[in-house]
Amino acid sequence: MNLMETHTEIIKSTAIEYAVMNEISQRRSKRAYAPTPVSNEIINSLFEAARWAPSSMNEQPWVYLYATPDQPELREKIIQALNDSNKIWAKQAPLLIVSLARKTLLRNGVINGSARYDVGGANALLSLQATREGLNVHQMGGYNRQVLIDNLNIPDSHEPLVVMAIGYPGDLESLPENLRQREIAPRERFRQEFFVRNESF
Ligand SMILES: Cc1cc2nc3c(=O)[nH]c(=O)nc-3n(C[C@H](O)[C@H](O)[C@H](O)COP(=O)(O)O)c2cc1C
């Protein structure tokens, strides 16, 4: 079978087909948040998970800016940058984290071609740690980059990647109908046969 010619719909499924860690099966990008704040200790655990991610040459190119409900002005600076479709639900999340990549290597100032990859890996570990804590993480690329850069004084040496809305799962009734439906819809993924090969490409 030529995988690339296969119609994608027929090789998606909603089932977790092989055993994975609970944190992987339970993670989901939800949109309804409870107002319960995330404690400083747990916030530190999330960043500790990111801290121990692998990175090219151990450069650790991740930088995080975050805002809690105690910092309404800082939160507003992040929320203001979000696309309206994200703002509507993400503004309810008690913890907002902006992930950035340091563009160049600390050792010699050369462009770090792995920076985005490494920040993605760190964000993945942060997300799994959050899931273990019973938190929901919803990553967003839907924001106005220039507004975020201006509002947070992000220097040219750093590139904003995803913004994360984090909090404990909340009441579905708090969401508009269209988002409520998305929240309860089964998730689906390509089956392994679409992206895994035990042969040359
Ligand atoms: C880089 C990136 C950008 C994303 N941007 C948005 C976004 O702007 N708005 C949104 O609602 N979800 C966004 N998502 C969430 C994805 O839509 C979600 O992860 C995907 O549909 C799979 O669902 P799941 O995370 O619940 O498994 C983003 C995810 C990633 C990794």
PDB file of C-alpha atoms and ligand atoms in Angstrom:
ATOM      1  CA  MET A   1       0.000   0.000   0.000  1.00  0.00           C
ATOM      2  CA  ASN A   2       1.258   3.484  -0.805  1.00  0.00           C
ATOM      3  CA  LEU A   3       0.595   5.264   2.484  1.00  0.00           C
ATOM      4  CA  MET A   4       0.740   8.767   1.059  1.00  0.00           C
ATOM      5  CA  GLU A   5      -2.030   7.966  -1.424  1.00  0.00           C
ATOM      6  CA  THR A   6      -4.341   6.500   1.196  1.00  0.00           C
ATOM      7  CA  HIS A   7      -7.375   8.595   2.032  1.00  0.00           C
ATOM      8  CA  THR A   8      -6.596   9.853   5.520  1.00  0.00           C
ATOM      9  CA  GLU A   9     -10.106   9.468   6.936  1.00  0.00           C
ATOM     10  CA  ILE A  10     -10.058   5.695   6.733  1.00  0.00           C
ATOM     11  CA  ILE A  11      -6.912   5.373   8.777  1.00  0.00           C
ATOM     12  CA  LYS A  12      -7.894   7.545  11.704  1.00  0.00           C
ATOM     13  CA  SER A  13      -9.255   6.109  14.910  1.00  0.00           C
ATOM     14  CA  THR A  14     -10.496   7.393  18.254  1.00  0.00           C
ATOM     15  CA  ALA A  15      -9.102   4.482  20.263  1.00  0.00           C
ATOM     16  CA  ILE A  16      -5.843   4.340  22.168  1.00  0.00           C
ATOM     17  CA  GLU A  17      -4.671   1.155  20.502  1.00  0.00           C
ATOM     18  CA  TYR A  18      -1.576   0.263  22.542  1.00  0.00           C
ATOM     19  CA  ALA A  19      -0.665   0.792  26.173  1.00  0.00           C
ATOM     20  CA  VAL A  20       0.604   4.276  27.078  1.00  0.00           C
ATOM     21  CA  MET A  21       1.211   6.163  30.324  1.00  0.00           C
ATOM     22  CA  ASN A  22      -1.932   7.526  32.014  1.00  0.00           C
ATOM     23  CA  GLU A  23      -0.663  11.064  31.561  1.00  0.00           C
ATOM     24  CA  ILE A  24      -0.638  10.533  27.802  1.00  0.00           C
ATOM     25  CA  SER A  25      -4.096   8.995  27.584  1.00  0.00           C
ATOM     26  CA  GLN A  26      -5.620  11.583  29.927  1.00  0.00           C
ATOM     27  CA  ARG A  27      -4.071  14.699  28.413  1.00  0.00           C
ATOM     28  CA  ARG A  28      -6.527  16.685  26.379  1.00  0.00           C
ATOM     29  CA  SER A  29      -6.690  20.317  25.253  1.00  0.00           C
ATOM     30  CA  LYS A  30      -9.853  21.337  27.083  1.00  0.00           C
ATOM     31  CA  ARG A  31     -11.349  24.824  27.122  1.00  0.00           C
ATOM     32  CA  ALA A  32     -13.450  24.976  30.313  1.00  0.00           C
ATOM     33  CA  TYR A  33     -11.515  26.037  33.407  1.00  0.00           C
ATOM     34  CA  ALA A  34     -12.358  26.138  37.101  1.00  0.00           C
ATOM     35  CA  PRO A  35     -11.348  29.419  38.796  1.00  0.00           C
ATOM     36  CA  THR A  36      -9.203  27.497  41.328  1.00  0.00           C
ATOM     37  CA  PRO A  37      -5.700  28.998  41.220  1.00  0.00           C
ATOM     38  CA  VAL A  38      -2.656  26.817  40.594  1.00  0.00           C
ATOM     39  CA  SER A  39      -0.355  26.854  43.636  1.00  0.00           C
ATOM     40  CA  ASN A  40       3.173  28.216  43.358  1.00  0.00           C
ATOM     41  CA  GLU A  41       4.516  24.785  44.249  1.00  0.00           C
ATOM     42  CA  ILE A  42       2.721  23.173  41.327  1.00  0.00           C
ATOM     43  CA  ILE A  43       3.735  26.001  38.982  1.00  0.00           C
ATOM     44  CA  ASN A  44       7.328  25.297  39.998  1.00  0.00           C
ATOM     45  CA  SER A  45       6.805  21.577  39.313  1.00  0.00           C
ATOM     46  CA  LEU A  46       5.626  22.366  35.797  1.00  0.00           C
ATOM     47  CA  PHE A  47       8.753  24.380  35.055  1.00  0.00           C
ATOM     48  CA  GLU A  48      10.893  21.717  36.716  1.00  0.00           C
ATOM     49  CA  ALA A  49       9.497  19.154  34.263  1.00  0.00           C
ATOM     50  CA  ALA A  50      10.443  21.475  31.399  1.00  0.00           C
ATOM     51  CA  ARG A  51      13.856  22.046  32.953  1.00  0.00           C
ATOM     52  CA  TRP A  52      14.756  18.377  32.674  1.00  0.00           C
ATOM     53  CA  ALA A  53      13.857  18.038  29.019  1.00  0.00           C
ATOM     54  CA  PRO A  54      16.584  17.001  26.609  1.00  0.00           C
ATOM     55  CA  SER A  55      17.963  19.641  24.255  1.00  0.00           C
ATOM     56  CA  SER A  56      20.547  19.885  21.536  1.00  0.00           C
ATOM     57  CA  MET A  57      23.993  20.401  23.125  1.00  0.00           C
ATOM     58  CA  ASN A  58      22.124  20.851  26.421  1.00  0.00           C
ATOM     59  CA  GLU A  59      21.546  24.489  25.424  1.00  0.00           C
ATOM     60  CA  GLN A  60      18.103  24.568  27.083  1.00  0.00           C
ATOM     61  CA  PRO A  61      16.790  27.291  24.771  1.00  0.00           C
ATOM     62  CA  TRP A  62      13.412  27.587  26.565  1.00  0.00           C
ATOM     63  CA  VAL A  63      12.270  30.711  28.354  1.00  0.00           C
ATOM     64  CA  TYR A  64       8.859  31.016  30.025  1.00  0.00           C
ATOM     65  CA  LEU A  65       6.894  34.115  31.010  1.00  0.00           C
ATOM     66  CA  TYR A  66       3.835  33.414  33.137  1.00  0.00           C
ATOM     67  CA  ALA A  67       1.000  35.277  34.775  1.00  0.00           C
ATOM     68  CA  THR A  68      -1.340  34.293  37.614  1.00  0.00           C
ATOM     69  CA  PRO A  69      -4.635  35.861  38.778  1.00  0.00           C
ATOM     70  CA  ASP A  70      -2.561  37.961  41.214  1.00  0.00           C
ATOM     71  CA  GLN A  71      -1.135  39.789  38.194  1.00  0.00           C
ATOM     72  CA  PRO A  72      -4.201  41.046  36.295  1.00  0.00           C
ATOM     73  CA  GLU A  73      -2.224  43.582  34.245  1.00  0.00           C
ATOM     74  CA  LEU A  74       0.329  41.048  33.102  1.00  0.00           C
ATOM     75  CA  ARG A  75      -2.446  38.555  32.306  1.00  0.00           C
ATOM     76  CA  GLU A  76      -4.249  41.181  30.264  1.00  0.00           C
ATOM     77  CA  LYS A  77      -1.113  41.813  28.221  1.00  0.00           C
ATOM     78  CA  ILE A  78      -1.130  38.140  27.202  1.00  0.00           C
ATOM     79  CA  ILE A  79      -4.887  37.850  26.727  1.00  0.00           C
ATOM     80  CA  GLN A  80      -4.943  40.948  24.536  1.00  0.00           C
ATOM     81  CA  ALA A  81      -2.618  39.213  22.052  1.00  0.00           C
ATOM     82  CA  LEU A  82      -4.790  36.102  21.672  1.00  0.00           C
ATOM     83  CA  ASN A  83      -7.039  35.590  18.667  1.00  0.00           C
ATOM     84  CA  ASP A  84     -10.681  36.237  19.540  1.00  0.00           C
ATOM     85  CA  SER A  85     -11.496  32.542  19.066  1.00  0.00           C
ATOM     86  CA  ASN A  86      -8.979  31.695  21.807  1.00  0.00           C
ATOM     87  CA  LYS A  87      -9.583  34.730  24.015  1.00  0.00           C
ATOM     88  CA  ILE A  88     -13.175  33.740  24.646  1.00  0.00           C
ATOM     89  CA  TRP A  89     -12.214  30.664  26.677  1.00  0.00           C
ATOM     90  CA  ALA A  90      -8.518  31.113  27.496  1.00  0.00           C
ATOM     91  CA  LYS A  91      -9.148  34.263  29.559  1.00  0.00           C
ATOM     92  CA  GLN A  92     -10.787  31.993  32.155  1.00  0.00           C
ATOM     93  CA  ALA A  93      -7.615  29.960  32.709  1.00  0.00           C
ATOM     94  CA  PRO A  94      -5.925  30.944  35.981  1.00  0.00           C
ATOM     95  CA  LEU A  95      -2.414  30.310  34.681  1.00  0.00           C
ATOM     96  CA  LEU A  96      -1.111  31.653  31.378  1.00  0.00           C
ATOM     97  CA  ILE A  97       2.348  30.692  30.181  1.00  0.00           C
ATOM     98  CA  VAL A  98       4.150  32.102  27.147  1.00  0.00           C
ATOM     99  CA  SER A  99       6.887  29.840  25.835  1.00  0.00           C
ATOM    100  CA  LEU A 100       9.816  31.398  24.019  1.00  0.00           C
ATOM    101  CA  ALA A 101      12.865  30.054  22.229  1.00  0.00           C
ATOM    102  CA  ARG A 102      16.251  31.707  22.614  1.00  0.00           C
ATOM    103  CA  LYS A 103      17.306  31.900  18.976  1.00  0.00           C
ATOM    104  CA  THR A 104      21.086  31.643  19.311  1.00  0.00           C
ATOM    105  CA  LEU A 105      23.501  29.361  21.139  1.00  0.00           C
ATOM    106  CA  LEU A 106      24.790  30.682  24.468  1.00  0.00           C
ATOM    107  CA  ARG A 107      28.240  29.234  23.712  1.00  0.00           C
ATOM    108  CA  ASN A 108      28.967  31.148  20.488  1.00  0.00           C
ATOM    109  CA  GLY A 109      25.995  33.251  19.373  1.00  0.00           C
ATOM    110  CA  VAL A 110      25.330  31.061  16.326  1.00  0.00           C
ATOM    111  CA  ILE A 111      21.684  30.415  15.328  1.00  0.00           C
ATOM    112  CA  ASN A 112      20.345  27.377  17.205  1.00  0.00           C
ATOM    113  CA  GLY A 113      18.592  25.256  14.584  1.00  0.00           C
ATOM    114  CA  SER A 114      17.126  23.043  17.309  1.00  0.00           C
ATOM    115  CA  ALA A 115      15.659  25.779  19.479  1.00  0.00           C
ATOM    116  CA  ARG A 116      12.017  25.324  18.451  1.00  0.00           C
ATOM    117  CA  TYR A 117      12.292  21.557  18.556  1.00  0.00           C
ATOM    118  CA  ASP A 118      13.756  21.696  22.049  1.00  0.00           C
ATOM    119  CA  VAL A 119      11.126  24.103  23.391  1.00  0.00           C
ATOM    120  CA  GLY A 120       8.441  21.805  21.971  1.00  0.00           C
ATOM    121  CA  GLY A 121       9.980  18.921  23.883  1.00  0.00           C
ATOM    122  CA  ALA A 122      10.104  20.945  27.090  1.00  0.00           C
ATOM    123  CA  ASN A 123       6.477  21.994  26.607  1.00  0.00           C
ATOM    124  CA  ALA A 124       5.496  18.357  26.145  1.00  0.00           C
ATOM    125  CA  LEU A 125       7.078  17.394  29.468  1.00  0.00           C
ATOM    126  CA  LEU A 126       5.453  20.403  31.139  1.00  0.00           C
ATOM    127  CA  SER A 127       2.085  19.274  29.739  1.00  0.00           C
ATOM    128  CA  LEU A 128       2.484  15.732  31.017  1.00  0.00           C
ATOM    129  CA  GLN A 129       3.503  16.960  34.478  1.00  0.00           C
ATOM    130  CA  ALA A 130       0.443  19.218  34.477  1.00  0.00           C
ATOM    131  CA  THR A 131      -1.771  16.287  33.515  1.00  0.00           C
ATOM    132  CA  ARG A 132      -0.410  14.304  36.432  1.00  0.00           C
ATOM    133  CA  GLU A 133      -1.387  17.232  38.699  1.00  0.00           C
ATOM    134  CA  GLY A 134      -4.947  17.078  37.341  1.00  0.00           C
ATOM    135  CA  LEU A 135      -4.441  20.253  35.323  1.00  0.00           C
ATOM    136  CA  ASN A 136      -5.489  20.943  31.768  1.00  0.00           C
ATOM    137  CA  VAL A 137      -2.987  22.525  29.372  1.00  0.00           C
ATOM    138  CA  HIS A 138      -4.238  24.053  26.139  1.00  0.00           C
ATOM    139  CA  GLN A 139      -1.490  25.274  23.834  1.00  0.00           C
ATOM    140  CA  MET A 140      -2.242  28.096  21.423  1.00  0.00           C
ATOM    141  CA  GLY A 141      -0.475  29.306  18.331  1.00  0.00           C
ATOM    142  CA  GLY A 142      -3.422  31.554  17.558  1.00  0.00           C
ATOM    143  CA  TYR A 143      -2.244  34.956  18.744  1.00  0.00           C
ATOM    144  CA  ASN A 144      -0.940  38.197  17.304  1.00  0.00           C
ATOM    145  CA  ARG A 145       2.791  37.824  17.420  1.00  0.00           C
ATOM    146  CA  GLN A 146       3.637  41.506  17.272  1.00  0.00           C
ATOM    147  CA  VAL A 147       1.142  42.416  19.996  1.00  0.00           C
ATOM    148  CA  LEU A 148       2.604  39.720  22.253  1.00  0.00           C
ATOM    149  CA  ILE A 149       6.158  40.889  21.533  1.00  0.00           C
ATOM    150  CA  ASP A 150       5.276  44.541  22.212  1.00  0.00           C
ATOM    151  CA  ASN A 151       3.145  43.874  25.301  1.00  0.00           C
ATOM    152  CA  LEU A 152       5.761  41.661  26.969  1.00  0.00           C
ATOM    153  CA  ASN A 153       8.869  43.488  25.745  1.00  0.00           C
ATOM    154  CA  ILE A 154      10.161  40.304  24.110  1.00  0.00           C
ATOM    155  CA  PRO A 155      13.604  41.046  22.656  1.00  0.00           C
ATOM    156  CA  ASP A 156      14.571  40.084  19.110  1.00  0.00           C
ATOM    157  CA  SER A 157      16.897  37.432  20.558  1.00  0.00           C
ATOM    158  CA  HIS A 158      13.815  35.401  21.539  1.00  0.00           C
ATOM    159  CA  GLU A 159      10.953  33.972  19.503  1.00  0.00           C
ATOM    160  CA  PRO A 160       7.504  33.456  21.036  1.00  0.00           C
ATOM    161  CA  LEU A 161       6.154  29.958  20.404  1.00  0.00           C
ATOM    162  CA  VAL A 162       2.937  28.676  21.988  1.00  0.00           C
ATOM    163  CA  VAL A 163       0.946  30.381  24.712  1.00  0.00           C
ATOM    164  CA  MET A 164      -0.481  27.880  27.199  1.00  0.00           C
ATOM    165  CA  ALA A 165      -3.750  28.248  29.097  1.00  0.00           C
ATOM    166  CA  ILE A 166      -3.564  26.106  32.236  1.00  0.00           C
ATOM    167  CA  GLY A 167      -5.999  25.336  35.022  1.00  0.00           C
ATOM    168  CA  TYR A 168      -8.192  22.698  36.607  1.00  0.00           C
ATOM    169  CA  PRO A 169     -11.021  21.438  34.379  1.00  0.00           C
ATOM    170  CA  GLY A 170     -14.202  23.489  34.791  1.00  0.00           C
ATOM    171  CA  ASP A 171     -17.882  23.461  34.084  1.00  0.00           C
ATOM    172  CA  LEU A 172     -18.789  22.756  30.458  1.00  0.00           C
ATOM    173  CA  GLU A 173     -21.799  25.033  30.850  1.00  0.00           C
ATOM    174  CA  SER A 174     -19.413  27.981  31.027  1.00  0.00           C
ATOM    175  CA  LEU A 175     -18.629  27.504  27.319  1.00  0.00           C
ATOM    176  CA  PRO A 176     -20.659  28.613  24.296  1.00  0.00           C
ATOM    177  CA  GLU A 177     -22.524  25.770  22.586  1.00  0.00           C
ATOM    178  CA  ASN A 178     -20.094  25.308  19.659  1.00  0.00           C
ATOM    179  CA  LEU A 179     -17.119  24.975  22.016  1.00  0.00           C
ATOM    180  CA  ARG A 180     -19.044  22.690  24.361  1.00  0.00           C
ATOM    181  CA  GLN A 181     -19.578  20.293  21.463  1.00  0.00           C
ATOM    182  CA  ARG A 182     -15.876  20.324  20.612  1.00  0.00           C
ATOM    183  CA  GLU A 183     -15.051  19.641  24.233  1.00  0.00           C
ATOM    184  CA  ILE A 184     -17.006  16.396  24.347  1.00  0.00           C
ATOM    185  CA  ALA A 185     -16.334  15.212  20.792  1.00  0.00           C
ATOM    186  CA  PRO A 186     -14.161  12.097  20.630  1.00  0.00           C
ATOM    187  CA  ARG A 187     -10.571  12.840  19.674  1.00  0.00           C
ATOM    188  CA  GLU A 188      -9.110  11.081  16.696  1.00  0.00           C
ATOM    189  CA  ARG A 189      -5.655  10.370  15.436  1.00  0.00           C
ATOM    190  CA  PHE A 190      -4.061   8.816  12.406  1.00  0.00           C
ATOM    191  CA  ARG A 191      -3.409   5.172  13.042  1.00  0.00           C
ATOM    192  CA  GLN A 192       0.231   4.132  13.273  1.00  0.00           C
ATOM    193  CA  GLU A 193       0.218   2.734   9.755  1.00  0.00           C
ATOM    194  CA  PHE A 194      -0.048   6.325   8.475  1.00  0.00           C
ATOM    195  CA  PHE A 195       3.179   7.564  10.038  1.00  0.00           C
ATOM    196  CA  VAL A 196       5.296   4.588  11.097  1.00  0.00           C
ATOM    197  CA  ARG A 197       7.317   2.486   8.694  1.00  0.00           C
ATOM    198  CA  ASN A 198       9.562  -0.452   9.366  1.00  0.00           C
ATOM    199  CA  GLU A 199      11.221   0.102   5.980  1.00  0.00           C
ATOM    200  CA  SER A 200      12.896   2.858   4.010  1.00  0.00           C
ATOM    201  CA  PHE A 201      10.696   5.752   2.911  1.00  0.00           C
TER     202      PHE A 201
HETATM  203  C1  LIG B   1       1.521  24.457  18.201  1.00  0.00           C
HETATM  204  C2  LIG B   1       0.075  24.310  18.616  1.00  0.00           C
HETATM  205  C3  LIG B   1      -0.799  25.366  18.364  1.00  0.00           C
HETATM  206  C4  LIG B   1      -2.143  25.249  18.748  1.00  0.00           C
HETATM  207  N1  LIG B   1      -2.963  26.335  18.585  1.00  0.00           N
HETATM  208  C5  LIG B   1      -4.231  26.280  19.048  1.00  0.00           C
HETATM  209  C6  LIG B   1      -5.056  27.444  19.020  1.00  0.00           C
HETATM  210  O1  LIG B   1      -4.633  28.552  18.631  1.00  0.00           O
HETATM  211  N2  LIG B   1      -6.338  27.317  19.468  1.00  0.00           N
HETATM  212  C7  LIG B   1      -6.838  26.135  19.931  1.00  0.00           C
HETATM  213  O2  LIG B   1      -8.006  26.098  20.326  1.00  0.00           O
HETATM  214  N3  LIG B   1      -6.058  25.018  19.995  1.00  0.00           N
HETATM  215  C8  LIG B   1      -4.773  25.072  19.574  1.00  0.00           C
HETATM  216  N4  LIG B   1      -3.959  23.962  19.695  1.00  0.00           N
HETATM  217  C9  LIG B   1      -4.507  22.712  20.257  1.00  0.00           C
HETATM  218  C10 LIG B   1      -4.717  21.645  19.171  1.00  0.00           C
HETATM  219  O3  LIG B   1      -5.824  22.016  18.394  1.00  0.00           O
HETATM  220  C11 LIG B   1      -4.910  20.276  19.856  1.00  0.00           C
HETATM  221  O4  LIG B   1      -3.732  19.911  20.514  1.00  0.00           O
HETATM  222  C12 LIG B   1      -5.282  19.188  18.829  1.00  0.00           C
HETATM  223  O5  LIG B   1      -6.540  19.448  18.269  1.00  0.00           O
HETATM  224  C13 LIG B   1      -5.322  17.800  19.469  1.00  0.00           C
HETATM  225  O6  LIG B   1      -6.215  17.781  20.555  1.00  0.00           O
HETATM  226  P1  LIG B   1      -5.728  17.294  21.988  1.00  0.00           P
HETATM  227  O7  LIG B   1      -4.595  18.196  22.415  1.00  0.00           O
HETATM  228  O8  LIG B   1      -6.941  17.455  22.895  1.00  0.00           O
HETATM  229  O9  LIG B   1      -5.288  15.877  21.883  1.00  0.00           O
HETATM  230  C14 LIG B   1      -2.622  24.043  19.341  1.00  0.00           C
HETATM  231  C15 LIG B   1      -1.729  23.006  19.588  1.00  0.00           C
HETATM  232  C16 LIG B   1      -0.398  23.130  19.257  1.00  0.00           C
HETATM  233  C17 LIG B   1       0.555  22.002  19.597  1.00  0.00           C
END
